[in-house]
mmCIF file of C-alpha atoms in Angstrom:
data_model
loop_
_atom_site.group_PDB
_atom_site.id
_atom_site.type_symbol
_atom_site.label_atom_id
_atom_site.label_comp_id
_atom_site.label_asym_id
_atom_site.label_seq_id
_atom_site.Cartn_x
_atom_site.Cartn_y
_atom_site.Cartn_z
ATOM 1 C CA MET A 1 -6.035 50.549 20.116
ATOM 2 C CA VAL A 2 -3.615 52.173 17.836
ATOM 3 C CA GLY A 3 -0.453 50.632 16.986
ATOM 4 C CA VAL A 4 2.649 50.177 16.015
ATOM 5 C CA ALA A 5 2.997 49.044 19.153
ATOM 6 C CA GLY A 6 -0.672 49.351 19.438
ATOM 7 C CA ALA A 7 -2.317 47.556 16.572
ATOM 8 C CA GLU A 8 -4.326 44.547 17.675
ATOM 9 C CA SER A 9 -4.146 42.727 14.390
ATOM 10 C CA ARG A 10 -3.483 43.278 10.735
ATOM 11 C CA GLY A 11 -4.226 39.839 9.526
ATOM 12 C CA ASP A 12 -0.558 39.106 9.969
ATOM 13 C CA PRO A 13 0.665 39.014 13.576
ATOM 14 C CA VAL A 14 1.038 42.430 15.201
ATOM 15 C CA LEU A 15 3.197 42.769 18.285
ATOM 16 C CA GLY A 16 2.969 39.132 19.125
ATOM 17 C CA GLU A 17 -0.637 38.382 18.282
ATOM 18 C CA THR A 18 -1.471 35.493 15.978
ATOM 19 C CA PRO A 19 -4.429 36.042 13.634
ATOM 20 C CA SER A 20 -7.463 33.821 13.998
ATOM 21 C CA GLY A 21 -6.992 30.500 12.315
ATOM 22 C CA SER A 22 -5.221 27.318 13.248
ATOM 23 C CA LEU A 23 -2.224 26.161 15.188
ATOM 24 C CA ALA A 24 -0.262 26.477 11.975
ATOM 25 C CA CYS A 25 0.396 30.060 13.080
ATOM 26 C CA ILE A 26 2.415 28.753 16.013
ATOM 27 C CA LYS A 27 4.426 26.398 13.807
ATOM 28 C CA ILE A 28 5.240 29.209 11.402
ATOM 29 C CA HIS A 29 6.350 31.365 14.335
ATOM 30 C CA ILE A 30 8.737 28.668 15.560
ATOM 31 C CA ILE A 31 10.184 27.993 12.099
ATOM 32 C CA MET A 32 10.736 31.702 11.438
ATOM 33 C CA GLU A 33 12.599 32.102 14.739
ATOM 34 C CA VAL A 34 14.996 29.378 13.600
ATOM 35 C CA LEU A 35 15.464 30.721 10.077
ATOM 36 C CA ARG A 36 15.483 34.380 11.133
ATOM 37 C CA PRO A 37 16.715 34.477 14.750
ATOM 38 C CA GLN A 38 15.894 37.460 16.922
ATOM 39 C CA LEU A 39 18.524 40.203 16.910
ATOM 40 C CA ILE A 40 19.336 41.983 20.146
ATOM 41 C CA LYS A 41 21.030 45.389 20.087
ATOM 42 C CA ILE A 42 23.223 46.206 23.062
ATOM 43 C CA GLY A 43 25.635 49.086 23.297
ATOM 44 C CA GLY A 44 25.768 49.660 19.570
ATOM 45 C CA ARG A 45 26.417 46.003 18.714
ATOM 46 C CA VAL A 46 23.899 43.495 17.386
ATOM 47 C CA TYR A 47 23.801 39.965 18.804
ATOM 48 C CA ARG A 48 21.931 36.986 17.407
ATOM 49 C CA LYS A 49 19.766 35.061 19.872
ATOM 50 C CA ASN A 50 19.758 31.425 18.825
ATOM 51 C CA PRO A 51 16.535 29.750 20.025
ATOM 52 C CA ILE A 52 17.190 26.665 22.100
ATOM 53 C CA GLN A 53 14.315 24.394 23.137
ATOM 54 C CA GLU A 54 11.713 26.840 21.812
ATOM 55 C CA GLN A 55 8.510 26.970 23.857
ATOM 56 C CA THR A 56 10.051 25.252 26.859
ATOM 57 C CA TYR A 57 11.035 28.314 28.909
ATOM 58 C CA GLN A 58 8.020 28.024 31.119
ATOM 59 C CA HIS A 59 9.739 27.814 34.464
ATOM 60 C CA GLU A 60 12.609 29.458 36.237
ATOM 61 C CA GLU A 61 14.439 26.136 36.544
ATOM 62 C CA GLU A 62 14.888 26.061 32.777
ATOM 63 C CA ASP A 63 16.697 29.402 32.648
ATOM 64 C CA ASP A 64 20.078 27.711 32.909
ATOM 65 C CA ASP A 65 19.291 25.604 29.814
ATOM 66 C CA TYR A 66 18.243 28.730 27.981
ATOM 67 C CA TYR A 67 21.508 30.428 28.927
ATOM 68 C CA GLN A 68 23.405 27.945 26.752
ATOM 69 C CA GLY A 69 21.755 29.368 23.660
ATOM 70 C CA LEU A 70 22.982 32.837 24.490
ATOM 71 C CA VAL A 71 26.652 32.080 25.045
ATOM 72 C CA GLU A 72 27.801 31.908 21.438
ATOM 73 C CA CYS A 73 25.875 35.028 20.387
ATOM 74 C CA ALA A 74 27.414 37.112 23.166
ATOM 75 C CA GLU A 75 31.012 36.072 22.721
ATOM 76 C CA GLU A 76 32.165 39.390 21.290
ATOM 77 C CA PRO A 77 32.126 41.866 24.195
ATOM 78 C CA CYS A 78 30.849 45.399 23.952
ATOM 79 C CA GLU A 79 33.403 48.070 24.801
ATOM 80 C CA THR A 80 30.930 50.824 25.670
ATOM 81 C CA TYR A 81 30.359 49.742 29.261
ATOM 82 C CA GLU A 82 31.712 51.763 32.160
ATOM 83 C CA VAL A 83 34.245 49.509 33.860
ATOM 84 C CA VAL A 84 36.064 50.896 36.911
ATOM 85 C CA GLN A 85 39.536 49.749 37.879
ATOM 86 C CA THR A 86 39.914 48.921 41.576
ATOM 87 C CA PRO A 87 42.819 47.723 43.742
ATOM 88 C CA GLN A 88 41.435 44.201 43.373
ATOM 89 C CA GLY A 89 40.865 44.339 39.607
ATOM 90 C CA PHE A 90 37.849 45.654 37.695
ATOM 91 C CA ARG A 91 34.224 46.386 38.566
ATOM 92 C CA CYS A 92 31.035 47.014 36.563
ATOM 93 C CA THR A 93 27.422 47.481 37.678
ATOM 94 C CA VAL A 94 24.128 46.655 35.980
ATOM 95 C CA LYS A 95 20.814 48.318 36.794
ATOM 96 C CA ALA A 96 17.863 45.960 36.510
ATOM 97 C CA PRO A 97 14.425 45.564 38.121
ATOM 98 C CA SER A 98 14.314 42.935 40.855
ATOM 99 C CA LEU A 99 11.692 40.966 38.906
ATOM 100 C CA LEU A 100 14.409 39.882 36.462
ATOM 101 C CA TYR A 101 17.053 38.850 38.996
ATOM 102 C CA LYS A 102 15.883 35.242 39.023
ATOM 103 C CA HIS A 103 16.795 34.857 35.358
ATOM 104 C CA ILE A 104 20.413 35.771 36.115
ATOM 105 C CA VAL A 105 20.541 33.508 39.168
ATOM 106 C CA GLY A 106 18.880 30.462 37.597
ATOM 107 C CA LYS A 107 17.827 27.271 39.354
ATOM 108 C CA ARG A 108 20.001 26.693 42.434
ATOM 109 C CA GLY A 109 22.172 29.537 41.194
ATOM 110 C CA ASP A 110 23.355 27.550 38.178
ATOM 111 C CA THR A 111 23.123 30.377 35.631
ATOM 112 C CA ARG A 112 25.168 32.739 37.783
ATOM 113 C CA LYS A 113 27.742 30.007 38.469
ATOM 114 C CA LYS A 114 28.199 29.338 34.762
ATOM 115 C CA LEU A 115 28.594 33.032 34.070
ATOM 116 C CA GLU A 116 31.190 33.375 36.812
ATOM 117 C CA VAL A 117 33.178 30.314 35.734
ATOM 118 C CA GLU A 118 33.172 31.113 32.016
ATOM 119 C CA THR A 119 34.073 34.788 32.460
ATOM 120 C CA LYS A 120 36.289 34.358 35.560
ATOM 121 C CA THR A 121 34.286 36.934 37.488
ATOM 122 C CA SER A 122 32.256 37.250 40.668
ATOM 123 C CA ILE A 123 28.634 38.384 40.310
ATOM 124 C CA SER A 124 26.692 39.875 43.232
ATOM 125 C CA ILE A 125 22.904 40.044 42.840
ATOM 126 C CA PRO A 126 20.486 41.683 45.332
ATOM 127 C CA LYS A 127 18.097 39.386 47.148
ATOM 128 C CA PRO A 128 14.612 38.837 45.633
ATOM 129 C CA GLY A 129 12.351 41.815 46.223
ATOM 130 C CA GLN A 130 15.229 44.177 46.931
ATOM 131 C CA GLU A 131 16.051 46.856 44.381
ATOM 132 C CA GLY A 132 19.701 47.541 43.709
ATOM 133 C CA GLU A 133 22.474 46.891 41.234
ATOM 134 C CA ILE A 134 24.070 43.715 39.953
ATOM 135 C CA VAL A 135 27.805 44.047 40.620
ATOM 136 C CA ILE A 136 30.404 42.268 38.484
ATOM 137 C CA THR A 137 34.018 42.079 39.655
ATOM 138 C CA GLY A 138 37.053 40.336 38.235
ATOM 139 C CA GLN A 139 40.799 40.510 37.778
ATOM 140 C CA HIS A 140 40.562 41.000 34.006
ATOM 141 C CA ARG A 141 38.628 43.772 32.306
ATOM 142 C CA SER A 142 37.716 41.553 29.345
ATOM 143 C CA GLY A 143 36.087 39.019 31.663
ATOM 144 C CA VAL A 144 34.017 41.694 33.402
ATOM 145 C CA VAL A 145 32.869 43.124 30.073
ATOM 146 C CA SER A 146 32.015 39.650 28.761
ATOM 147 C CA ALA A 147 29.923 38.905 31.860
ATOM 148 C CA ARG A 148 28.146 42.257 31.522
ATOM 149 C CA THR A 149 27.340 41.560 27.867
ATOM 150 C CA ARG A 150 25.878 38.148 28.639
ATOM 151 C CA ILE A 151 23.848 39.514 31.541
ATOM 152 C CA ASP A 152 22.448 42.254 29.299
ATOM 153 C CA VAL A 153 21.410 39.681 26.705
ATOM 154 C CA LEU A 154 19.637 37.638 29.379
ATOM 155 C CA LEU A 155 17.915 40.692 30.844
ATOM 156 C CA LEU A 156 16.723 41.955 27.481
ATOM 157 C CA THR A 157 15.536 38.526 26.376
ATOM 158 C CA PHE A 158 13.460 37.902 29.486
ATOM 159 C CA ARG A 159 12.212 41.489 29.569
ATOM 160 C CA ARG A 160 10.736 40.854 26.131
ATOM 161 C CA LYS A 161 8.881 37.888 27.556
ATOM 162 C CA GLN A 162 7.187 40.009 30.215
ATOM 163 C CA PRO A 163 3.574 41.038 29.557
ATOM 164 C CA PHE A 164 3.238 44.689 28.598
ATOM 165 C CA THR A 165 2.366 46.742 31.669
ATOM 166 C CA HIS A 166 1.779 50.255 30.292
ATOM 167 C CA PHE A 167 1.275 52.130 27.044
ATOM 168 C CA LEU A 168 1.613 55.680 25.729
ATOM 169 C CA ALA A 169 -1.731 56.945 24.485
ATOM 170 C CA PHE A 170 -4.139 59.744 23.728
ATOM 171 C CA PHE A 171 -7.574 59.336 25.318
ATOM 172 C CA LEU A 172 -10.458 59.528 22.832
ATOM 173 C CA ASN A 173 -13.336 59.290 25.288
ATOM 174 C CA GLU A 174 -14.831 62.774 25.120
ATOM 175 C CA ALA A 175 -18.586 62.849 25.635
ATOM 176 C CA GLU A 176 -19.478 63.496 21.982
ATOM 177 C CA VAL A 177 -17.321 60.613 20.766
ATOM 178 C CA GLN A 178 -18.748 58.228 23.370
ATOM 179 C CA GLU A 179 -22.287 59.129 22.319
ATOM 180 C CA ARG A 180 -21.504 58.677 18.628
ATOM 181 C CA PHE A 181 -19.750 55.388 19.353
ATOM 182 C CA LEU A 182 -22.830 54.070 21.169
ATOM 183 C CA LYS A 183 -24.914 55.184 18.181
ATOM 184 C CA PHE A 184 -22.551 53.265 15.896
ATOM 185 C CA GLN A 185 -22.881 50.157 18.060
ATOM 186 C CA GLU A 186 -26.674 50.450 18.139
ATOM 187 C CA GLU A 187 -26.973 50.800 14.362
ATOM 188 C CA VAL A 188 -24.501 47.990 13.633
ATOM 189 C CA LEU A 189 -26.426 45.594 15.880
ATOM 190 C CA GLU A 190 -29.695 46.720 14.363
ATOM 191 C CA LYS A 191 -28.591 46.225 10.754
ATOM 192 C CA CYS A 192 -25.853 43.584 10.897
ATOM 193 C CA SER A 193 -26.547 41.327 13.885
ATOM 194 C CA MET A 194 -27.432 38.465 11.545
ATOM 195 C CA ASP A 195 -23.944 38.511 10.056
ATOM 196 C CA HIS A 196 -21.615 35.816 11.327
ATOM 197 C CA GLY A 197 -19.876 36.651 14.597
ATOM 198 C CA VAL A 198 -21.441 40.092 15.081
ATOM 199 C CA ASP A 199 -22.814 40.668 18.587
ATOM 200 C CA SER A 200 -22.554 43.218 21.388
ATOM 201 C CA SER A 201 -19.670 41.423 23.145
ATOM 202 C CA ILE A 202 -17.030 42.450 20.589
ATOM 203 C CA PHE A 203 -17.490 46.231 20.884
ATOM 204 C CA GLN A 204 -14.984 48.394 22.722
ATOM 205 C CA ASN A 205 -15.934 49.984 26.041
ATOM 206 C CA PRO A 206 -16.606 53.629 25.034
ATOM 207 C CA LYS A 207 -14.889 54.873 28.203
ATOM 208 C CA LYS A 208 -11.680 53.179 27.069
ATOM 209 C CA LEU A 209 -11.481 54.582 23.543
ATOM 210 C CA HIS A 210 -7.896 55.617 22.974
ATOM 211 C CA LEU A 211 -5.104 55.949 20.457
ATOM 212 C CA THR A 212 -1.935 54.054 21.342
ATOM 213 C CA ILE A 213 1.525 55.311 20.451
ATOM 214 C CA GLY A 214 3.538 52.418 21.869
ATOM 215 C CA MET A 215 3.554 49.572 24.377
ATOM 216 C CA LEU A 216 5.836 49.486 27.415
ATOM 217 C CA VAL A 217 7.207 46.984 29.916
ATOM 218 C CA LEU A 218 7.829 48.954 33.107
ATOM 219 C CA LEU A 219 8.899 46.718 35.977
ATOM 220 C CA SER A 220 9.687 49.213 38.730
ATOM 221 C CA GLU A 221 8.805 52.679 39.979
ATOM 222 C CA GLN A 222 12.180 53.846 38.686
ATOM 223 C CA GLU A 223 11.271 52.764 35.162
ATOM 224 C CA ILE A 224 7.928 54.559 35.390
ATOM 225 C CA GLN A 225 9.776 57.699 36.473
ATOM 226 C CA GLN A 226 12.247 57.255 33.613
ATOM 227 C CA THR A 227 9.321 57.093 31.187
ATOM 228 C CA CYS A 228 7.833 60.291 32.635
ATOM 229 C CA GLU A 229 11.160 62.044 32.214
ATOM 230 C CA MET A 230 11.553 60.810 28.641
ATOM 231 C CA LEU A 231 8.079 62.050 27.773
ATOM 232 C CA GLN A 232 8.882 65.457 29.253
ATOM 233 C CA GLN A 233 12.053 65.599 27.152
ATOM 234 C CA CYS A 234 9.987 64.882 24.038
ATOM 235 C CA LYS A 235 7.697 67.769 24.927
ATOM 236 C CA GLU A 236 10.556 70.196 25.334
ATOM 237 C CA GLU A 237 12.530 69.074 22.297
ATOM 238 C CA PHE A 238 9.858 68.729 19.607
ATOM 239 C CA ILE A 239 6.250 68.270 20.796
ATOM 240 C CA ASP A 240 5.820 71.956 21.665
ATOM 241 C CA ASP A 241 7.100 72.930 18.225
ATOM 242 C CA ILE A 242 4.785 70.521 16.391
ATOM 243 C CA SER A 243 1.689 71.326 18.464
ATOM 244 C CA GLY A 244 2.383 75.032 18.745
ATOM 245 C CA GLY A 245 1.592 74.741 22.431
ATOM 246 C CA LYS A 246 -2.043 74.041 21.593
ATOM 247 C CA PRO A 247 -4.275 70.933 21.485
ATOM 248 C CA LEU A 248 -4.333 69.071 18.177
ATOM 249 C CA GLU A 249 -7.825 69.183 16.646
ATOM 250 C CA VAL A 250 -8.573 65.798 15.112
ATOM 251 C CA GLU A 251 -11.501 64.068 13.512
ATOM 252 C CA MET A 252 -12.469 60.467 14.183
ATOM 253 C CA SER A 253 -14.352 59.225 11.151
ATOM 254 C CA GLY A 254 -14.500 56.285 8.808
ATOM 255 C CA ILE A 255 -13.842 52.632 9.616
ATOM 256 C CA GLU A 256 -11.323 50.096 8.364
ATOM 257 C CA TYR A 257 -10.274 46.547 9.207
ATOM 258 C CA MET A 258 -6.866 45.109 9.989
ATOM 259 C CA ASN A 259 -6.523 41.958 7.937
ATOM 260 C CA ASP A 260 -6.999 41.263 4.219
ATOM 261 C CA ASP A 261 -10.362 39.467 4.318
ATOM 262 C CA PRO A 262 -13.445 41.590 5.138
ATOM 263 C CA GLY A 263 -15.418 38.388 5.590
ATOM 264 C CA MET A 264 -13.183 37.296 8.500
ATOM 265 C CA VAL A 265 -12.372 40.346 10.602
ATOM 266 C CA ASP A 266 -10.853 40.353 14.082
ATOM 267 C CA VAL A 267 -10.313 44.079 14.562
ATOM 268 C CA LEU A 268 -12.328 46.970 13.184
ATOM 269 C CA TYR A 269 -11.086 50.478 13.882
ATOM 270 C CA ALA A 270 -12.003 54.101 13.410
ATOM 271 C CA LYS A 271 -9.563 56.314 11.548
ATOM 272 C CA VAL A 272 -8.110 59.389 13.243
ATOM 273 C CA HIS A 273 -6.677 62.334 11.324
ATOM 274 C CA MET A 274 -5.925 66.031 11.741
ATOM 275 C CA LYS A 275 -8.926 68.224 11.077
ATOM 276 C CA ASP A 276 -6.797 70.719 9.107
ATOM 277 C CA GLY A 277 -5.506 67.960 6.827
ATOM 278 C CA SER A 278 -1.918 68.319 8.017
ATOM 279 C CA ASN A 279 0.464 65.532 8.972
ATOM 280 C CA ARG A 280 1.272 66.947 12.417
ATOM 281 C CA LEU A 281 -0.308 64.176 14.477
ATOM 282 C CA GLN A 282 1.500 61.455 12.525
ATOM 283 C CA GLU A 283 4.790 63.352 12.761
ATOM 284 C CA LEU A 284 4.384 63.832 16.508
ATOM 285 C CA VAL A 285 3.597 60.222 17.375
ATOM 286 C CA ASP A 286 6.304 58.878 15.053
ATOM 287 C CA ARG A 287 8.932 61.054 16.688
ATOM 288 C CA VAL A 288 7.793 60.026 20.168
ATOM 289 C CA LEU A 289 7.979 56.389 19.080
ATOM 290 C CA GLU A 290 11.438 56.897 17.598
ATOM 291 C CA ARG A 291 12.723 58.527 20.785
ATOM 292 C CA PHE A 292 11.393 55.761 23.031
ATOM 293 C CA GLN A 293 12.760 53.067 20.726
ATOM 294 C CA ALA A 294 16.194 54.704 20.795
ATOM 295 C CA SER A 295 16.116 54.708 24.604
ATOM 296 C CA GLY A 296 15.207 51.013 24.737
ATOM 297 C CA LEU A 297 11.919 51.636 26.533
ATOM 298 C CA ILE A 298 10.020 50.451 23.457
ATOM 299 C CA VAL A 299 11.274 47.536 21.376
ATOM 300 C CA LYS A 300 11.806 48.588 17.770
ATOM 301 C CA GLU A 301 9.489 46.591 15.544
ATOM 302 C CA TRP A 302 7.892 49.329 13.431
ATOM 303 C CA ASN A 303 9.050 52.677 12.134
ATOM 304 C CA SER A 304 5.673 54.375 12.189
ATOM 305 C CA VAL A 305 2.541 54.447 14.326
ATOM 306 C CA LYS A 306 -0.662 53.282 12.659
ATOM 307 C CA LEU A 307 -3.215 55.888 13.688
ATOM 308 C CA HIS A 308 -6.434 54.108 14.602
ATOM 309 C CA ALA A 309 -8.878 53.600 17.431
ATOM 310 C CA THR A 310 -10.268 50.105 17.919
ATOM 311 C CA VAL A 311 -14.065 49.942 18.000
ATOM 312 C CA MET A 312 -14.568 46.191 17.602
ATOM 313 C CA ASN A 313 -12.240 43.368 18.629
ATOM 314 C CA THR A 314 -13.024 39.648 18.741
ATOM 315 C CA LEU A 315 -10.811 39.213 21.806
ATOM 316 C CA PHE A 316 -13.517 41.019 23.761
ATOM 317 C CA ARG A 317 -15.903 38.153 23.002
ATOM 318 C CA LYS A 318 -14.456 35.916 25.715
ATOM 319 C CA ASP A 319 -12.923 38.624 27.873
ATOM 320 C CA PRO A 320 -14.476 42.119 28.053
ATOM 321 C CA ASN A 321 -11.280 43.359 29.691
ATOM 322 C CA ALA A 322 -8.965 42.000 27.000
ATOM 323 C CA GLU A 323 -6.608 44.603 25.642
ATOM 324 C CA GLY A 324 -5.450 43.234 22.358
ATOM 325 C CA ARG A 325 -2.608 41.003 21.360
ATOM 326 C CA TYR A 326 0.531 42.376 22.885
ATOM 327 C CA ASN A 327 2.577 39.374 24.101
ATOM 328 C CA LEU A 328 3.239 35.849 22.945
ATOM 329 C CA TYR A 329 4.525 34.927 26.404
ATOM 330 C CA THR A 330 3.339 35.113 29.973
ATOM 331 C CA ALA A 331 5.598 36.454 32.730
ATOM 332 C CA ASP A 332 7.132 32.994 33.243
ATOM 333 C CA GLY A 333 7.883 32.588 29.528
ATOM 334 C CA LYS A 334 4.920 30.396 28.557
ATOM 335 C CA TYR A 335 3.807 30.767 24.951
ATOM 336 C CA ILE A 336 0.268 32.094 24.480
ATOM 337 C CA PHE A 337 -2.038 31.310 21.606
ATOM 338 C CA LYS A 338 -5.495 32.846 21.725
ATOM 339 C CA GLU A 339 -7.916 31.361 19.275
ATOM 340 C CA ARG A 340 -10.628 33.803 18.290
ATOM 341 C CA GLU A 341 -13.865 33.748 16.328
ATOM 342 C CA SER A 342 -13.738 36.281 13.506
ATOM 343 C CA PHE A 343 -16.785 38.180 12.293
ATOM 344 C CA ASP A 344 -18.111 38.974 8.840
ATOM 345 C CA GLY A 345 -17.512 42.699 8.441
ATOM 346 C CA ARG A 346 -18.586 43.164 4.819
ATOM 347 C CA ASN A 347 -21.971 44.716 5.534
ATOM 348 C CA ILE A 348 -20.584 46.864 8.344
ATOM 349 C CA LEU A 349 -17.883 48.215 6.055
ATOM 350 C CA LYS A 350 -20.411 48.916 3.320
ATOM 351 C CA LEU A 351 -23.007 50.617 5.519
ATOM 352 C CA PHE A 352 -20.692 52.500 7.892
ATOM 353 C CA GLU A 353 -17.633 53.164 5.758
ATOM 354 C CA ASN A 354 -17.727 56.908 6.466
ATOM 355 C CA PHE A 355 -19.341 56.889 9.905
ATOM 356 C CA TYR A 356 -18.562 60.083 11.831
ATOM 357 C CA PHE A 357 -17.560 59.602 15.485
ATOM 358 C CA GLY A 358 -16.825 63.237 16.247
ATOM 359 C CA THR A 359 -14.048 65.752 16.686
ATOM 360 C CA LEU A 360 -11.595 65.928 19.562
ATOM 361 C CA LYS A 361 -8.878 68.152 20.922
ATOM 362 C CA LEU A 362 -5.873 66.025 21.800
ATOM 363 C CA ASN A 363 -4.058 67.852 24.562
ATOM 364 C CA SER A 364 -2.301 65.125 26.584
ATOM 365 C CA ILE A 365 -0.200 62.019 26.136
ATOM 366 C CA HIS A 366 -0.698 59.589 29.011
ATOM 367 C CA ILE A 367 1.359 56.771 30.444
ATOM 368 C CA SER A 368 -1.570 54.412 30.894
ATOM 369 C CA GLN A 369 -1.533 51.283 33.010
ATOM 370 C CA ARG A 370 -3.054 48.143 31.567
ATOM 371 C CA PHE A 371 -5.841 46.325 33.430
ATOM 372 C CA THR A 372 -6.304 49.283 35.779
ATOM 373 C CA VAL A 373 -9.068 51.883 35.539
ATOM 374 C CA ASP A 374 -9.684 55.225 37.203
ATOM 375 C CA SER A 375 -12.899 56.482 38.791
ATOM 376 C CA PHE A 376 -14.246 57.381 35.333
ATOM 377 C CA GLY A 377 -13.748 53.883 33.925
ATOM 378 C CA ASN A 378 -10.806 54.902 31.741
ATOM 379 C CA TYR A 379 -7.305 53.477 31.950
ATOM 380 C CA ALA A 380 -5.434 54.748 34.985
ATOM 381 C CA SER A 381 -2.697 57.228 34.128
ATOM 382 C CA CYS A 382 0.725 57.059 35.811
ATOM 383 C CA GLY A 383 1.851 60.328 34.281
ATOM 384 C CA GLN A 384 1.196 62.681 31.409
ATOM 385 C CA ILE A 385 2.346 65.719 29.467
ATOM 386 C CA ASP A 386 -0.009 68.473 28.305
ATOM 387 C CA PHE A 387 0.349 70.481 25.122
ATOM 388 C CA SER A 388 -1.214 73.609 26.585
#
């Protein structure tokens, strides 16, 4: 895969993946969250999320404990919310997917009760499985705004703990590239199979070759539609100008590895660049990334997309359907650590440094769904824009 939001590993953790090694990686992660707490941007203001009981948010019943750690970092209310004055006081609504309601309710409703008591408001939440809006009412505007701010912090925090569901990507599975990829795999196994960790299980499925622009957490049909609309806006505002209304002709050639030790590689990728030597592809994907980050659909962690297409990944060794690193937490907030067996890539890098995978015409950006394939064996697409 291609990252920012798409790189499987760079030696250092990428988008939540720990590099192969020991459990020391987890300890470092915990320490760094204490020393450098996560910052959450809401409505133009930045709030600090103080970790409380790190690695214990495994069950819904612990949400109310977690809420305590958010109170002090959401004390200063944001004034950008739309609050409507009513005969009874003030009212504000929050749009959120039903999957996240439980984190606002908490065990036995404790989280909602604490919010209501501390902000002197009443909070109405749709029943589980029902889409709708969270409605906050109160006699004082400041209390309504404070409740909204705290709810937003909770929603954003638990959204970040959801597994990625979709990703923006170019497909790189044209027939010529698939054939050349299989040739690459055949020659690597023929010449380097005696090297530590090198076997057929760690190669990418040629039908799934792709270049990722960014990872997404889309929890409802409305959010998928919002993503489609955002992508269409990108096309109209700058993609057409950059592409000239034509497919981008690129070349997929040369290999590189993610970390800093060629003797212990977890991800090997093919480089992708414009055939005419221009920077148009990089400019296009960076601007798409920037737009989606600004909208909140993609969490801002990098400023630029690393253009690459994964050809070997040690996560595939145990799970052929693995899709990279992507989240440190499961849907219920449980921390994930995947130990992996690295491979010695020194001979591969020496023998195949300039391997040519082929040329492609990139004409579409897809909203691809993880863990779901179409009739051709590629990732299923929930929507797309075409350049021509």
